[in-house]
N, CA and C of each residue as an Amber inpcrd file, in Angstrom:
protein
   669
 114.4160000   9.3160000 123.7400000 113.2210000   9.9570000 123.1780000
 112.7650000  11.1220000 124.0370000 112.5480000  10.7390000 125.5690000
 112.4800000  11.9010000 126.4300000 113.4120000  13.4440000 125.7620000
 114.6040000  12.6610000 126.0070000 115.7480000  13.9540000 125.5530000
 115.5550000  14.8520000 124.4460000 114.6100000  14.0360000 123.0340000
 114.4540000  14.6110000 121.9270000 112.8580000  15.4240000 122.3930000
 112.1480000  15.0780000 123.0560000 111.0060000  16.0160000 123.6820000
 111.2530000  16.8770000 124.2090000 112.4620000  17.1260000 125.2550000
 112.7830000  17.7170000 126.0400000 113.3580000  18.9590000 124.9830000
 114.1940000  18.6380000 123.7180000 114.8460000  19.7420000 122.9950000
 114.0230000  20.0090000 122.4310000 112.8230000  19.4760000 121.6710000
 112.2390000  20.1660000 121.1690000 111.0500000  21.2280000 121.5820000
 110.6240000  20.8730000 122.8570000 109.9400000  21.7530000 123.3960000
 110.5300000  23.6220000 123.6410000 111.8130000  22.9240000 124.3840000
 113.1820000  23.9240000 124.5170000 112.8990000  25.1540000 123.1190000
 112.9450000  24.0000000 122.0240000 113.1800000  24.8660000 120.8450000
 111.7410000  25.8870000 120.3470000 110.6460000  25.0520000 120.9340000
 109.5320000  26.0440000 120.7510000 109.4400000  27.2660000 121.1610000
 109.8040000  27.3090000 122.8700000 109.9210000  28.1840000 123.7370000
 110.9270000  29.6240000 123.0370000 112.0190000  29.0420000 122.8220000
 112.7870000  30.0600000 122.2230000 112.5910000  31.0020000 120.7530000
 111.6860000  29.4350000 120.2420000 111.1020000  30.5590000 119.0260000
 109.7740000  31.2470000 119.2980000 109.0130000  30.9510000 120.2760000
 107.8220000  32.0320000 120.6840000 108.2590000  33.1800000 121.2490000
 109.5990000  33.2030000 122.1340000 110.4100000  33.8000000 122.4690000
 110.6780000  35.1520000 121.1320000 111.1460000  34.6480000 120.2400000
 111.6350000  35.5590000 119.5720000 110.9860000  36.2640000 118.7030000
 109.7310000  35.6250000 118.7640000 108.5220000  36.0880000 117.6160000
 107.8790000  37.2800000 118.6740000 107.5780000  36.9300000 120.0100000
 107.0570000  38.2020000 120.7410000 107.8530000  39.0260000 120.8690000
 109.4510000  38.7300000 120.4550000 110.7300000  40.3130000 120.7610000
 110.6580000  40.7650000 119.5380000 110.1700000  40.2990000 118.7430000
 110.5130000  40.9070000 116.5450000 108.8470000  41.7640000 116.9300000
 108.0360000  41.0690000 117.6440000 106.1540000  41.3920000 117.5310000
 107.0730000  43.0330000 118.0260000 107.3330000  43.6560000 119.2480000
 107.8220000  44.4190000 120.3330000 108.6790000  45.3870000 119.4600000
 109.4690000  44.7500000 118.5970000 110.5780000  45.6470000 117.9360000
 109.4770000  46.2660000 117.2750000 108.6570000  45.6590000 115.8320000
 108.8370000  46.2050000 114.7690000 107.4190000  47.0860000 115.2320000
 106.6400000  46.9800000 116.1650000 105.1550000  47.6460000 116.8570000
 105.6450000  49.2810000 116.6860000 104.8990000  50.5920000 115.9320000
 104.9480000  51.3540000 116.1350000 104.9900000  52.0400000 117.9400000
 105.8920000  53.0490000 118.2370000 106.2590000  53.5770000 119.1790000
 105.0150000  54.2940000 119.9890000 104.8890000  55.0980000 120.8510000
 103.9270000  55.4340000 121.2900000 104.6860000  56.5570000 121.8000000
 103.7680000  57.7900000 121.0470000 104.8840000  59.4530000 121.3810000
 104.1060000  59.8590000 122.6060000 104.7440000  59.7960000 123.7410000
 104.6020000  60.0010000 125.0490000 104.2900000  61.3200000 125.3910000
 103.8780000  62.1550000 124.3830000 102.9790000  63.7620000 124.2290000
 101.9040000  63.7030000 123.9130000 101.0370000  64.1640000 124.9530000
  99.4230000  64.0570000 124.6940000  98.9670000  64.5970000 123.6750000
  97.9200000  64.6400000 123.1940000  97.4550000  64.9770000 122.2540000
  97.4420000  66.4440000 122.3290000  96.8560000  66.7230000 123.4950000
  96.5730000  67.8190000 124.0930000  97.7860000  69.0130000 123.8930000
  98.3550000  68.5600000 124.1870000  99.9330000  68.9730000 124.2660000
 100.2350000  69.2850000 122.6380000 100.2430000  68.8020000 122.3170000
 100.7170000  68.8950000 120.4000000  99.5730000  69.7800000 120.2190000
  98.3980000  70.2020000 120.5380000  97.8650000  70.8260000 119.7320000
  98.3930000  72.2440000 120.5990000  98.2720000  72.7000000 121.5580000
  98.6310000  73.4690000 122.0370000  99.9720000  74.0050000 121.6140000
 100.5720000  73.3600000 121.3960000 102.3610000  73.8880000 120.5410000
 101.9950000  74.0430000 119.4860000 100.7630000  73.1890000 118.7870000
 100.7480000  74.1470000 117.0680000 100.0390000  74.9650000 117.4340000
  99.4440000  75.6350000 118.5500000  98.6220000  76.7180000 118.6930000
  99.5760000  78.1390000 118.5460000 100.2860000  77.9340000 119.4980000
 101.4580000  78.5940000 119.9160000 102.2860000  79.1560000 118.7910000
 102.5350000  77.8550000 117.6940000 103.4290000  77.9350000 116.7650000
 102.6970000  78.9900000 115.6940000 101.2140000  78.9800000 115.5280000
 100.6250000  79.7930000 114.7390000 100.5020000  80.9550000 115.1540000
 100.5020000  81.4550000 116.3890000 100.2570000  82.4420000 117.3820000
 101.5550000  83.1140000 116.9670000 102.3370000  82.8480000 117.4100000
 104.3110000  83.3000000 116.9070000 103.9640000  83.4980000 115.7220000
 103.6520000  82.7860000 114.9460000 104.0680000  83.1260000 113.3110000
 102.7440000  84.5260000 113.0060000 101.6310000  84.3800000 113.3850000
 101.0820000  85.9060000 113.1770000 101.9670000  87.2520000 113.9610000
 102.3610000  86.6510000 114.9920000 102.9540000  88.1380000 116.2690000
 104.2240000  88.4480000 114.5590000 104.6940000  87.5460000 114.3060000
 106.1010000  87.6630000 113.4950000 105.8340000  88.4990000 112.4530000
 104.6750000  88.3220000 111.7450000 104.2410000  88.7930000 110.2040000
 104.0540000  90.7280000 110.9170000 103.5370000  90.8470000 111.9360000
 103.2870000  92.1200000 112.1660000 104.3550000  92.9640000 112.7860000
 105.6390000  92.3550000 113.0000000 106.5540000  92.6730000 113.3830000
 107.4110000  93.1680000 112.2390000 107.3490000  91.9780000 110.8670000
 108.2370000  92.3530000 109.8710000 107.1990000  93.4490000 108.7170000
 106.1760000  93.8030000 108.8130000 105.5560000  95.2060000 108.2810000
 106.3800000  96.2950000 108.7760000 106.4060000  96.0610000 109.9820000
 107.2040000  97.6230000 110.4930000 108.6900000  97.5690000 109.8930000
 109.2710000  96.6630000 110.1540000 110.9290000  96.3640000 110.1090000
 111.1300000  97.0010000 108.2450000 110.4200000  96.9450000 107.4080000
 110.1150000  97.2080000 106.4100000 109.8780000  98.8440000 105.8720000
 109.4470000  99.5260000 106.6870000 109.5820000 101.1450000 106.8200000
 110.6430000 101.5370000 107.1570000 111.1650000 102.6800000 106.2500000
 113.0040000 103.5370000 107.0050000 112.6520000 104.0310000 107.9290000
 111.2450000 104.7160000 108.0860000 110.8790000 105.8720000 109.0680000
 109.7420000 105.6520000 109.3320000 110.0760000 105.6460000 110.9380000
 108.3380000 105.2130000 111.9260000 107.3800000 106.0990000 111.4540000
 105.7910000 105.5640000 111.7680000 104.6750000 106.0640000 111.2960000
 104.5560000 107.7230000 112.0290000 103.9740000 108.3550000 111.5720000
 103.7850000 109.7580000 112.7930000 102.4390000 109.0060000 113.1000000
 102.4330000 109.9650000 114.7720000 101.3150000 109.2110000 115.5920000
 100.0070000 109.5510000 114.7280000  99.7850000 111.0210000 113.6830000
  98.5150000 111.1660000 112.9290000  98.3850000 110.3970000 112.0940000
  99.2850000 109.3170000 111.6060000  98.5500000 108.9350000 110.3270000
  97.2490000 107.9260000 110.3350000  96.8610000 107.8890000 109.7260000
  95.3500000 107.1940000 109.6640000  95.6340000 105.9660000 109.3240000
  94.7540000 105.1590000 109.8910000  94.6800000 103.1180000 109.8060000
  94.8260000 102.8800000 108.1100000  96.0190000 101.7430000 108.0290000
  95.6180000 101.2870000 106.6040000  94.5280000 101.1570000 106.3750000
  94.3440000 101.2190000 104.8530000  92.9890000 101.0900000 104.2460000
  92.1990000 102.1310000 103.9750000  92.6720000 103.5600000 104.4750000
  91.7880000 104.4940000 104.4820000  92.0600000 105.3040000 103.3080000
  91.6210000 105.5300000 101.9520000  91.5300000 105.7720000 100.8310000
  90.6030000 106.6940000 100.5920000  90.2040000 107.4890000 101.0040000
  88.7820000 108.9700000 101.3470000  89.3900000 109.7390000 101.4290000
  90.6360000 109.5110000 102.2590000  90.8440000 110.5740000 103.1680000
  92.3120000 111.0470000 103.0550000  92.8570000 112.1110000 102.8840000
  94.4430000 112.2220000 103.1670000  94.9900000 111.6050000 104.5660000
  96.2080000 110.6880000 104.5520000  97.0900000 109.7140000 105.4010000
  97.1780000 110.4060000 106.4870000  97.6140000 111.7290000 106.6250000
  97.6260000 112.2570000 108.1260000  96.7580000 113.1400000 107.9080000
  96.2300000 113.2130000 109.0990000  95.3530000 114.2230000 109.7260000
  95.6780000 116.0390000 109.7600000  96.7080000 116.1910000 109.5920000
  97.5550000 117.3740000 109.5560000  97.6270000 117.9070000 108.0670000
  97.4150000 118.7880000 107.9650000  97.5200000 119.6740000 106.2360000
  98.5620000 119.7980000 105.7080000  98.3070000 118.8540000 104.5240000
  99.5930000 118.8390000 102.9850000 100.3890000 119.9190000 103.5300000
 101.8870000 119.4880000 103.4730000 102.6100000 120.6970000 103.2320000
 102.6080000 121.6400000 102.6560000 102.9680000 123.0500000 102.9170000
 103.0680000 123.8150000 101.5820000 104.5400000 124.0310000 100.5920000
 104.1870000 123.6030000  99.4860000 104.9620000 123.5460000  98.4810000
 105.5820000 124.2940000  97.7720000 106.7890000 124.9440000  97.4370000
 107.0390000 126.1180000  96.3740000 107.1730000 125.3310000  95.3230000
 106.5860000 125.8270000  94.2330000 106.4650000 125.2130000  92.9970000
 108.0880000 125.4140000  92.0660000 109.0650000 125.8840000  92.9140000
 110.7880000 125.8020000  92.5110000 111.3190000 125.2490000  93.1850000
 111.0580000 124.5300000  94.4630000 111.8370000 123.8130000  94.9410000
 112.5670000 122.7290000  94.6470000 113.5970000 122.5970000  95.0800000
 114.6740000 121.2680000  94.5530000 114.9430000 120.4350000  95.3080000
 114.8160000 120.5660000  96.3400000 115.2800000 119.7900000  97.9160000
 114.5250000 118.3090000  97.9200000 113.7090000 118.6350000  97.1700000
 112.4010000 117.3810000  97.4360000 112.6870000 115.9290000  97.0210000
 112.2370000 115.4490000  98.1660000 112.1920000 113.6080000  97.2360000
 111.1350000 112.7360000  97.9430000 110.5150000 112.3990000  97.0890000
 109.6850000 111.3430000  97.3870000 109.9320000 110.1220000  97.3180000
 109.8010000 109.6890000  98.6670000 111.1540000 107.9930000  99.0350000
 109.7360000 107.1690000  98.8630000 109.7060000 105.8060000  98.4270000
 108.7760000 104.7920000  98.1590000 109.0890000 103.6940000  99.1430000
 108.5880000 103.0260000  99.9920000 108.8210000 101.5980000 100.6090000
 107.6610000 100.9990000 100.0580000 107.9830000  99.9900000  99.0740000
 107.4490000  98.9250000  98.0750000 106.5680000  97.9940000  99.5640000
 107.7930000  97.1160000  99.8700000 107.1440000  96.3420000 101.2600000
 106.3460000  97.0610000 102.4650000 107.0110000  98.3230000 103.1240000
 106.8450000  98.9850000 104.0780000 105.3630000  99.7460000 103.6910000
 104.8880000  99.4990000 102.1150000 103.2240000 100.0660000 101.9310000
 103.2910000 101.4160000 102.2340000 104.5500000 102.4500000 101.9030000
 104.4790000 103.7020000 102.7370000 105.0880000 104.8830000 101.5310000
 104.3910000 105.4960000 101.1550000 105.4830000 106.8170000 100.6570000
 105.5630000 107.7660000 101.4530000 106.8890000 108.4860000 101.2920000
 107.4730000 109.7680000 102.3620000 107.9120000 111.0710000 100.9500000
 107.4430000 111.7350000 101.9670000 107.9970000 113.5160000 101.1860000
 108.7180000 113.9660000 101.6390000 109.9910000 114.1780000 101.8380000
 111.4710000 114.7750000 102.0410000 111.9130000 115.9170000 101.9240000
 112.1700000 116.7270000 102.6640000 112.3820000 118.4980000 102.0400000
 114.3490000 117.8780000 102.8880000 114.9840000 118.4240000 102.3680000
 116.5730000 118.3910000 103.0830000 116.5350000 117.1450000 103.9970000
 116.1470000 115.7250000 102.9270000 116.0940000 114.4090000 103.7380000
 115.5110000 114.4680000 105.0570000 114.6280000 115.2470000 105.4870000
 113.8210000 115.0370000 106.4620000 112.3690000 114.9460000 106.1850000
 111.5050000 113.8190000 106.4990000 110.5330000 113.8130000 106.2790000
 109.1390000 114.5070000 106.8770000 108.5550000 115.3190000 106.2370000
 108.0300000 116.4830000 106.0870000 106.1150000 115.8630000 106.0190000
 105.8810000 114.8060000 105.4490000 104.8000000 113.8060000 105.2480000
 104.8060000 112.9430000 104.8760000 104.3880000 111.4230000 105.4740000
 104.4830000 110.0270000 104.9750000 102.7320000 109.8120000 104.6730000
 102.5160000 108.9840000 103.1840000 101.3480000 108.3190000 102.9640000
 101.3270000 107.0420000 102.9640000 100.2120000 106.5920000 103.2950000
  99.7790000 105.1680000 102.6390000  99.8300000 104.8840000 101.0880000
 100.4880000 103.7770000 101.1110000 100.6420000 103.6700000  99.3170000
 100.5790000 102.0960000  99.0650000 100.0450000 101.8760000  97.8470000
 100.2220000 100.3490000  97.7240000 101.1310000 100.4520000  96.4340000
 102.9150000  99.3600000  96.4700000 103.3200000  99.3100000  94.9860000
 102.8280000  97.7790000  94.2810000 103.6790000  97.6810000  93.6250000
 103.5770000  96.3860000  92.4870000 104.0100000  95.0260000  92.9050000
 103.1400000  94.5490000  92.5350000 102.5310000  93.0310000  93.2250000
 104.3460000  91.9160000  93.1290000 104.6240000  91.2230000  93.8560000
 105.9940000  90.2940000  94.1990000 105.6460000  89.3500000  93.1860000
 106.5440000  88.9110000  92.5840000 106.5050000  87.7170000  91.4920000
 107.8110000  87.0620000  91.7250000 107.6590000  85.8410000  92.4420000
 109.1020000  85.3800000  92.2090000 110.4590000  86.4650000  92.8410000
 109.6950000  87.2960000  94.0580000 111.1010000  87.8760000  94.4690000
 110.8020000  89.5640000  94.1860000 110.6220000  89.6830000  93.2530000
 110.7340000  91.0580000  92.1990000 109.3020000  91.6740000  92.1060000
 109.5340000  93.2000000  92.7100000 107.8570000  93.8450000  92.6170000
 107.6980000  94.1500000  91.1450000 106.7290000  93.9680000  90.9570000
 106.3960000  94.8110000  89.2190000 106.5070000  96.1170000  89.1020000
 107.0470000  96.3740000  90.5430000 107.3940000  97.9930000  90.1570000
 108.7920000  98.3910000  89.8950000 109.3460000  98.8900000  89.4800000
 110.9940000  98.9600000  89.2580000 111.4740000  99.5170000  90.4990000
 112.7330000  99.0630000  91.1370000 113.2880000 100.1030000  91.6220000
 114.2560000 101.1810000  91.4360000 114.7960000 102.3710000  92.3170000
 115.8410000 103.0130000  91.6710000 115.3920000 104.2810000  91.7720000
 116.2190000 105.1940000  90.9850000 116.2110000 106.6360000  91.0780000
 115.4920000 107.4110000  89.8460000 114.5750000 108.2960000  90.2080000
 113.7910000 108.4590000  88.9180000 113.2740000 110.3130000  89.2700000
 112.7230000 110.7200000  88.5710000 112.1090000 112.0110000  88.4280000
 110.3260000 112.2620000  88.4510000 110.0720000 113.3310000  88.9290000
 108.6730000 113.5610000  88.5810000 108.8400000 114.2880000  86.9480000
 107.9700000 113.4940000  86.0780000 107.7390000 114.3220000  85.0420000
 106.4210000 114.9480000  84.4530000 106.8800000 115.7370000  83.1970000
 105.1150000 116.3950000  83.1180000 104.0270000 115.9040000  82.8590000
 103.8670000 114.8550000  82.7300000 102.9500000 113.8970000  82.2790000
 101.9100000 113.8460000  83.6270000 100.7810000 114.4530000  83.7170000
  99.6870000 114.4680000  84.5970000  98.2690000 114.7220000  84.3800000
  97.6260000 113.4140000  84.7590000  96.1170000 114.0710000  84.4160000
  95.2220000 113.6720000  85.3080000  93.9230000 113.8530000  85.1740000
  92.5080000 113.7350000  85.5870000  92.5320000 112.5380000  86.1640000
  92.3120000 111.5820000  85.0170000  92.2110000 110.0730000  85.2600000
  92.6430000 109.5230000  83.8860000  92.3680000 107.7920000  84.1680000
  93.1830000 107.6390000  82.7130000  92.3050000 105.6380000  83.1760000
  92.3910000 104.8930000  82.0440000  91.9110000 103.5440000  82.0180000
  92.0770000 103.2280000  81.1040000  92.9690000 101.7250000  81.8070000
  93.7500000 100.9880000  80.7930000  92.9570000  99.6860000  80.6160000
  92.5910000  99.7440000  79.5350000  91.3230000  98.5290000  78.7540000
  92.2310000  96.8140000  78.9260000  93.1690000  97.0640000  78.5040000
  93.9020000  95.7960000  78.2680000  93.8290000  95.0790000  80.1210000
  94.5110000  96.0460000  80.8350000  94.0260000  95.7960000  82.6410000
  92.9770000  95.8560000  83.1030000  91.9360000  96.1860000  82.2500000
  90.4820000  96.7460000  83.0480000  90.4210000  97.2350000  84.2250000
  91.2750000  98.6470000  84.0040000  91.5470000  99.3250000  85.6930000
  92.2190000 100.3210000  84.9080000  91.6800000 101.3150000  85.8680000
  92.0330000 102.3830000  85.8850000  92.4810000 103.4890000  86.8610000
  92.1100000 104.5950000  86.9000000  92.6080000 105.6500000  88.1730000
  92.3230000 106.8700000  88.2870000  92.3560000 107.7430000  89.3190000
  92.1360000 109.2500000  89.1610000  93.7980000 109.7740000  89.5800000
  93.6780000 111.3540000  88.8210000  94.9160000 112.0340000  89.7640000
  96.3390000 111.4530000  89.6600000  96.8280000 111.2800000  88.4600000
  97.6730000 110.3150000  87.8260000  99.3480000 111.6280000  87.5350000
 100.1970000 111.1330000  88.3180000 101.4820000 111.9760000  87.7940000
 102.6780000 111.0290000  87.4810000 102.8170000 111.3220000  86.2050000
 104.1090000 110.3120000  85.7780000 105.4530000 110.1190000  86.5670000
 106.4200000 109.2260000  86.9260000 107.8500000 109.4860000  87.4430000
 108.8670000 108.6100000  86.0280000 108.0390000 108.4470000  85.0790000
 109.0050000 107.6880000  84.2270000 108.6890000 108.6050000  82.5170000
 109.7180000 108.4090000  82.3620000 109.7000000 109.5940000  80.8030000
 108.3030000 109.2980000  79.8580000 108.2240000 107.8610000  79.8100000
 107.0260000 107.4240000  79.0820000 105.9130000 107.3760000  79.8060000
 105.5430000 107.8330000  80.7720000 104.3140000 107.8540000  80.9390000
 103.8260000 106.3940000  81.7440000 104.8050000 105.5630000  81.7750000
 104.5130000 104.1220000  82.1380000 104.1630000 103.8510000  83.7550000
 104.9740000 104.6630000  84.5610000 104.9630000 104.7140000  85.8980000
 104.6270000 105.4820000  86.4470000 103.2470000 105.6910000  87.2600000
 102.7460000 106.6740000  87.8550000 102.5290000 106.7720000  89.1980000
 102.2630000 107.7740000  89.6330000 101.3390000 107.8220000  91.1620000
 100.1610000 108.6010000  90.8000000  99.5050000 107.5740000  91.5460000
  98.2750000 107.7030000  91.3100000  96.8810000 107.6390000  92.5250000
  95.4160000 107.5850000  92.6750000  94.7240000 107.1390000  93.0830000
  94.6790000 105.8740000  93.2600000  93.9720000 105.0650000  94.4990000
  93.3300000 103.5900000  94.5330000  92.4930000 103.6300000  92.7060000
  92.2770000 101.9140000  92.4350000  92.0380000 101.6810000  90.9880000
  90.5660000 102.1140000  91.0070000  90.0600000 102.5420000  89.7800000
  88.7110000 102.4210000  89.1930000  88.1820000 101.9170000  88.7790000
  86.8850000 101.3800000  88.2140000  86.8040000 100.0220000  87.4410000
  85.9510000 100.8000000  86.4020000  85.4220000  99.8890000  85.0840000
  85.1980000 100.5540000  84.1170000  84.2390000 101.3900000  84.1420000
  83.4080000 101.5730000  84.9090000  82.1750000 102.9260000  85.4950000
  82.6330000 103.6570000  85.7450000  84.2770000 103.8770000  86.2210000
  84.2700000 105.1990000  86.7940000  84.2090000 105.2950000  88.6650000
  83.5220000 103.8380000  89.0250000  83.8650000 103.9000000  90.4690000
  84.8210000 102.8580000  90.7820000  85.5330000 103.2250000  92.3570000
  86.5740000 102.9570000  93.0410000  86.1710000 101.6690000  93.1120000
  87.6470000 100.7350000  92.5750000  87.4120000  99.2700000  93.0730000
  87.7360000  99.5280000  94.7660000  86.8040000  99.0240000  95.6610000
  86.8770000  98.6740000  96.7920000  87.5580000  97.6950000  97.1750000
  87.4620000  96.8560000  97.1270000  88.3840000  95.5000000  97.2490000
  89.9940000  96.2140000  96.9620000  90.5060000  96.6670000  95.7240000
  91.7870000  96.9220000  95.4920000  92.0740000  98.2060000  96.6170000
  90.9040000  98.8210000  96.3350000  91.2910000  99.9220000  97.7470000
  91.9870000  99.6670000  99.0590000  91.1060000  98.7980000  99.2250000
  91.1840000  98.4210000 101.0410000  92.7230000  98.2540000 101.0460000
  93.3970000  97.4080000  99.9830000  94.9000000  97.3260000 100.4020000
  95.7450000  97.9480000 100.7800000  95.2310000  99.6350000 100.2800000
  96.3010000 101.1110000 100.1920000  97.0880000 100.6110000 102.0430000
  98.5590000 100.9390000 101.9620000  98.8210000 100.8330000 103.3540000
  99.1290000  99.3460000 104.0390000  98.6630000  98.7920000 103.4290000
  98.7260000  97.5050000 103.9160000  99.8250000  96.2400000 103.1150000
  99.2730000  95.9180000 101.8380000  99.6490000  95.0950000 101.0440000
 100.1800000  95.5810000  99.5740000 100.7070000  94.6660000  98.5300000
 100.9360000  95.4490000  97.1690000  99.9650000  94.7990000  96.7950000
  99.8070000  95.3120000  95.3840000  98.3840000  95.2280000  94.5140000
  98.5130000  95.4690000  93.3870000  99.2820000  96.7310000  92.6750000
  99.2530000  97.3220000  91.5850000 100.4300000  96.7550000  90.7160000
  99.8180000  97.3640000  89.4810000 100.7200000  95.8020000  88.2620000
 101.8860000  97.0100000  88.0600000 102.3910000  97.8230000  88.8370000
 103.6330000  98.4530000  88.8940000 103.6340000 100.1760000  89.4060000
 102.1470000 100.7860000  89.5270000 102.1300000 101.9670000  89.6820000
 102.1100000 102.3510000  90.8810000 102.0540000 103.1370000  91.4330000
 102.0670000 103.4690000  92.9540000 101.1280000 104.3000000  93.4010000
 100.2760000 103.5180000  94.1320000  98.4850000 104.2670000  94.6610000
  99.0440000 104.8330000  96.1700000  97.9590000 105.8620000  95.5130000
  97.8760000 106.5790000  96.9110000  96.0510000 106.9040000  97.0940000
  96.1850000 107.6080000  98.1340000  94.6350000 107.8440000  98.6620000
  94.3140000 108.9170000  98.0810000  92.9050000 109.0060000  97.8430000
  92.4340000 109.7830000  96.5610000  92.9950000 111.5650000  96.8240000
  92.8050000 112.0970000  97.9690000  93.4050000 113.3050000  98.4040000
  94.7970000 113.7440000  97.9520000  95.5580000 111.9550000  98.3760000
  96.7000000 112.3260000  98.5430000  97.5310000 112.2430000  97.0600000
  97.1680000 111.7440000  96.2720000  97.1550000 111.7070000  94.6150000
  96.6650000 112.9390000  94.0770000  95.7910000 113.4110000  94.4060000
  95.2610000 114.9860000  93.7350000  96.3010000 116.4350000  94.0210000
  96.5960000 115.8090000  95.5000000  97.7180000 116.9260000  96.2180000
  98.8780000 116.7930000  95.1270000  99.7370000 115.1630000  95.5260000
 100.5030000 115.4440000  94.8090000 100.3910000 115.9970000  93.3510000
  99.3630000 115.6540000  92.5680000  99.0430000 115.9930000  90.9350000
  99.7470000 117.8470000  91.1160000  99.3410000 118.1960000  91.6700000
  98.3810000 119.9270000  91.5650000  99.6700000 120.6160000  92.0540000
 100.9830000 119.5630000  93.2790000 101.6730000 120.7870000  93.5600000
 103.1430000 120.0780000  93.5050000 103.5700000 118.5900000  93.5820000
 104.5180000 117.9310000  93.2770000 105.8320000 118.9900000  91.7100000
 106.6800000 119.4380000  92.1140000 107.1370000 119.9490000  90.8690000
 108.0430000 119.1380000  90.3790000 107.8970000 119.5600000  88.4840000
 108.5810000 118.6960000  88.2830000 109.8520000 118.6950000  87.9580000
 110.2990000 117.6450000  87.7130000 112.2650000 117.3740000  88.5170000
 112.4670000 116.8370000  89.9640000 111.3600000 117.1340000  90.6840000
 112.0050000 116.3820000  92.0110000 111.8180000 114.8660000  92.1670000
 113.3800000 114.9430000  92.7680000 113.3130000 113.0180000  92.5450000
 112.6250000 111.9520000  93.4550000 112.2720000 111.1160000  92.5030000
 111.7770000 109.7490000  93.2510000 112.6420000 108.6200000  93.7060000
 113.1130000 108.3200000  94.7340000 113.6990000 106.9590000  95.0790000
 112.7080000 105.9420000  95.8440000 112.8230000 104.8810000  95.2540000
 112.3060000 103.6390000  95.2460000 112.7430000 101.9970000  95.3490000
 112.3680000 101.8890000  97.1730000 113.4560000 100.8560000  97.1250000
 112.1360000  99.8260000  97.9730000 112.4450000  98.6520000  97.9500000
 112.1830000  97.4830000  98.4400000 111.5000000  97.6210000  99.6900000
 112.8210000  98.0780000 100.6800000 112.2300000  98.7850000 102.2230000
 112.7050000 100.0130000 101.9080000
């Protein structure tokens, strides 16, 4: 009888035994990084990811800013500080290059750029700006201003690059009074915005209107 006390005690031991090694196994772990510590690496990690976003704006332009041009957002005023080129109204040499992402149009006399603006194009959907890309023309299609009811937006200083009239450069938007949406403004330079047209700053839309000739080509690419 001793002997059968003796095993069965034995047998308790080994099963308390195994219930505190299963308790030990299945106990969540304990991540040996302070708290402190983890927040500081997602600090870091957010810190990197803004330095990154302002890195890939630039990477996005063919051609660095000139040191005159003026801070995104500035829509008053012509982009550089330096006076519109002067234009012969026969010239052929000309092209006006678009960076959709890069927020930038350039004026080209013999592929050298001659003046870059602030520009906002057509908003990303799934990949694809609403603005087309590709090779296109200035055509005669130019006016004052113009407002499209169906968009409730409009514009000043409007010059077509597409046969129909569909694709323009233009001013920051207007709203149905007649004054500058602010909000859509502020983007010129910075971000896209427009449901496919290509804004420029109110100066720099009137310039082009008045001396841009037409036939000279537009290319329009991504970067």
């Amino acid at each position: 009888m001793k002997r059968n006390i003796i095993i069965g005690v034995a047998c308790i031991i080994v099963a308390f035994g195994a219930i505190i090694g299963l308790a030990k196994a299945c106990a969540p772990q304990t991540d040996p990084t302070p708290a402190s510590s983890v927040a500081t690496q997602s600090k870091n990690k957010k810190t990197h990811h803004k330095k990154a976003k302002k890195i890939n704006a630039a990477i996005y332009r063919p051609y660095k800013d000139p040191k005159d041009l003026r801070k995104a957002g500035t829509w008053k005023k012509k982009s550089e500080t330096k006076k519109h080129p002067k234009i012969n109204p026969n010239e052929t040499d000309l092209t006006l290059r678009v960076s959709l992402k890069g927020n930038r149009t350039y004026l080209l006399r013999k592929g050298k750029v001659i003046y870059t603006m602030l520009s906002t194009g057509g908003i990303y959907k799934k990949g694809k700006s609403l603005t087309p890309t590709g090779k296109y023309t200035i055509q005669g299609g130019r006016g004052d201003s113009f407002f499209n009811y169906n968009l409730g937006e409009g514009a000043n200083n409007w010059t077509s690059w597409s046969p129909d009239n569909v694709y323009l450069f233009h001013s920051v938007p207007t709203k149905g009074d007649g004054t500058y949406n602010l909000k859509e403004a502020k983007k010129l330079g910075q971000t896209q915005g427009s449901h496919g047209c290509i804004r420029l700053s109110v100066p720099d839309s009137r310039w082009i209107m008045n001396n841009i000739p037409n036939g000279t080509k537009v290319v329009i690419k991504d970067k």
